[in-house]
Amino acid sequence: MTNSNGNSHPAAAKSPALRVIPLGGLHEIGKNTCVFEYGDDLMLVDAGLAFPSDGMHGVNVVLPDTSYLRENQKRIRGMIVTHGHEDHIGGIPHHLKNFNIPIIYGPRLALSMLTGKMEEAGVMDRTKLQTVSPRDVVSVGQHFKVEFIRNTHSIADSFSLAITTPVGVVVFTGDFKFDHTPVDGEYFDIQRMAQYGEQGVLCLFSDSTNAELPGFTPPERAVFPNLDRHIGNADGRVIITTFASSVHRVSMILELALKHGRKVGLLGRSMLNVIAKARELGYIRCPDDLFVPIKQIRDLPDRETLLLMTGSQGEPLAALSRISRGDHPQVQVKSSDTIIFSASPIPGNTISVVNTIDSLMMLGAKVVYGKGEGIHVSGHGSQEDEKLMLALTRPRFFVPVHGEHRMLVAHTRTAQSMGVPADHCLIIDNGDVVELTPDGIRKGDPVKAGIELLDASRNGIVDARVLKERQQLAEDGVITLLAAISTDGLMVAPPRVNLRGVVTTADPRKLSVWAEREIGWVLENRWNQLARHTGGTAPDVDWVGVQREVELGLQRRLRRELQVDPLILCLVQPAPAGTPAYKGQADQEADTRPAPRGGRREVGREAPSGVQRLTPAASSTPRPVATPAAAAVVEAKAAVATQAAPVDSEPEGRARRRRSAAVAG
Ligand SMILES: [Zn+2]
Ligand SMILES: [Zn+2]
């Protein structure tokens, strides 16, 4: 959606309103990206990524559409990072390829993780990184002062923000829960939050992830005795998987390994990276000799071994998933293994997680997983945590963020139960603009928001059209169609049709006939537009245009006649002017459409070659038809001026048919 008046920041220079624009993170969990603007200043808060959902074939990473930031890049004064989770920092290296950010302020652990990603992406020179400590205040542009307030979350070194703006103070919680016994001893700075509440908070933007859950989220320490018990009871090796970025969890697991006299082998790149960075910064403390290189792990007795690895989400390439498939070079499952899933599946990953658990069990291992075991707690606060945040800040206005729609609704209900009037709460979507003044909140005209998809290389953008094509390939297969057409605008050989992955009960000959009809239709009705006579002997033919027209026509016919929607790939083999025309077999079968112009014609003698190619034995990859051979096939046929195919009953419909950009939203 673009702004209705076409202006990307209407009246920003004069309006006294603060504009807060989330570009990601709403109506979803992931890719949190939020813009704060006042006057000419634009400040970015977090820029995360999300992981693909089913149907996003070959997509590695989902990012928010950043058109708005690209258009307004001159006004970007700086960026604030709240913590080091991928859904908050994962997008930054990619964005820096498109626009500069003068400075990024953030916690040490997050910026240390970000540095690795930026080096990999080759964008270290695109910004300056500045680490902050609790209660540090930084200025961004002329209008923003941001104080970092220590909070508690599943990753260490996490912050909530108090943003002082010309219209008032906005508290942006970041991800949080109230954990009064934090593993690293860094307590939630509740006093500072309360001080802001005392002074007056204009608006609270608060984490909604667990807004549907009653009660308080248990402290991270709650999993310790349960992990302790499972590790203590294990007779063989212990294999544990969790999020690498769950620094507190990792820290406790290492503590338990030490306690139970087990050496630790680490598997998975992110596990190694995060632990190295967290140890370097003091968020994980343990002796060096606790770790054993994975190659030497076989030399240890099973009862002295603990393997900590990635794969808690069933990610196909992660260590545990490979082990479950028996294709990990160093580690094979033993029936004496105890495998602990110390994480819960992110919605959307459930199926791959349960499949991994099944495979591991079938290999004979004891697998410990699920809510009842008490081996995982969330890093996000539940309703009582959210109430405490509301009670501390006592905001005039309230906007729930970081959550799917029902979570936003539930969080709003909680806020209302705490006395925030209904018309002081706003449920927004990505791209919506929250306009705040000292005494009002409203939605402004939205800005463009949507998604950008990166393929496995993380370089190419998978646009909506490519994604649609991949979905078609996966779901309906592909039909290739080879058409030999002379520069006179004549079909000079029978089209060759080849199917891959297409399920249809249709007679293959029918497809061949339909293909001929579509080619004929295009030659008869579109040739004049597609072939321009520039004065030379041969016209200048837009062969890509011809292909597209044929593809669109055949696609529409298949949808209508067979209710299938395969990807259709038409290749044209151009033949020189004067090549005798192929007369066609299109009249062998009555068409359901209006009668062709020129009446019935003689039926060609030869069976269409495309038909034979449909049988498995003959279904080799189609090669372009050599023009002389094609001409030979048809030499006996009369050279008619044009292929008199039926006229499409709704020709004007063709112009409107374009592949839809279904994924943007
Ligand atoms: Zn987080
Ligand atoms: Zn998050």
CSV table of N, CA and C and ligand atoms in Angstrom, one decimal, residues 32 87-88 175 402, ligand 2:
chain,number,residue,atom,x,y,z
A,32,ASN,N,10.9,-8.2,13.5
A,32,ASN,CA,10.6,-7.0,14.2
A,32,ASN,C,11.4,-5.8,13.7
A,87,ASP,N,15.2,-12.3,15.3
A,87,ASP,CA,14.0,-11.6,14.9
A,87,ASP,C,14.1,-10.1,15.2
A,88,HIS,N,15.3,-9.7,15.7
A,88,HIS,CA,15.5,-8.3,16.0
A,88,HIS,C,16.8,-7.7,15.3
A,175,ASP,N,11.6,-7.4,23.9
A,175,ASP,CA,11.1,-8.7,24.4
A,175,ASP,C,11.4,-8.8,25.8
A,402,HIS,N,4.7,-7.1,18.6
A,402,HIS,CA,5.4,-8.4,18.7
A,402,HIS,C,4.4,-9.6,19.0
B,2,ZN,ZN,11.5,-11.1,19.5
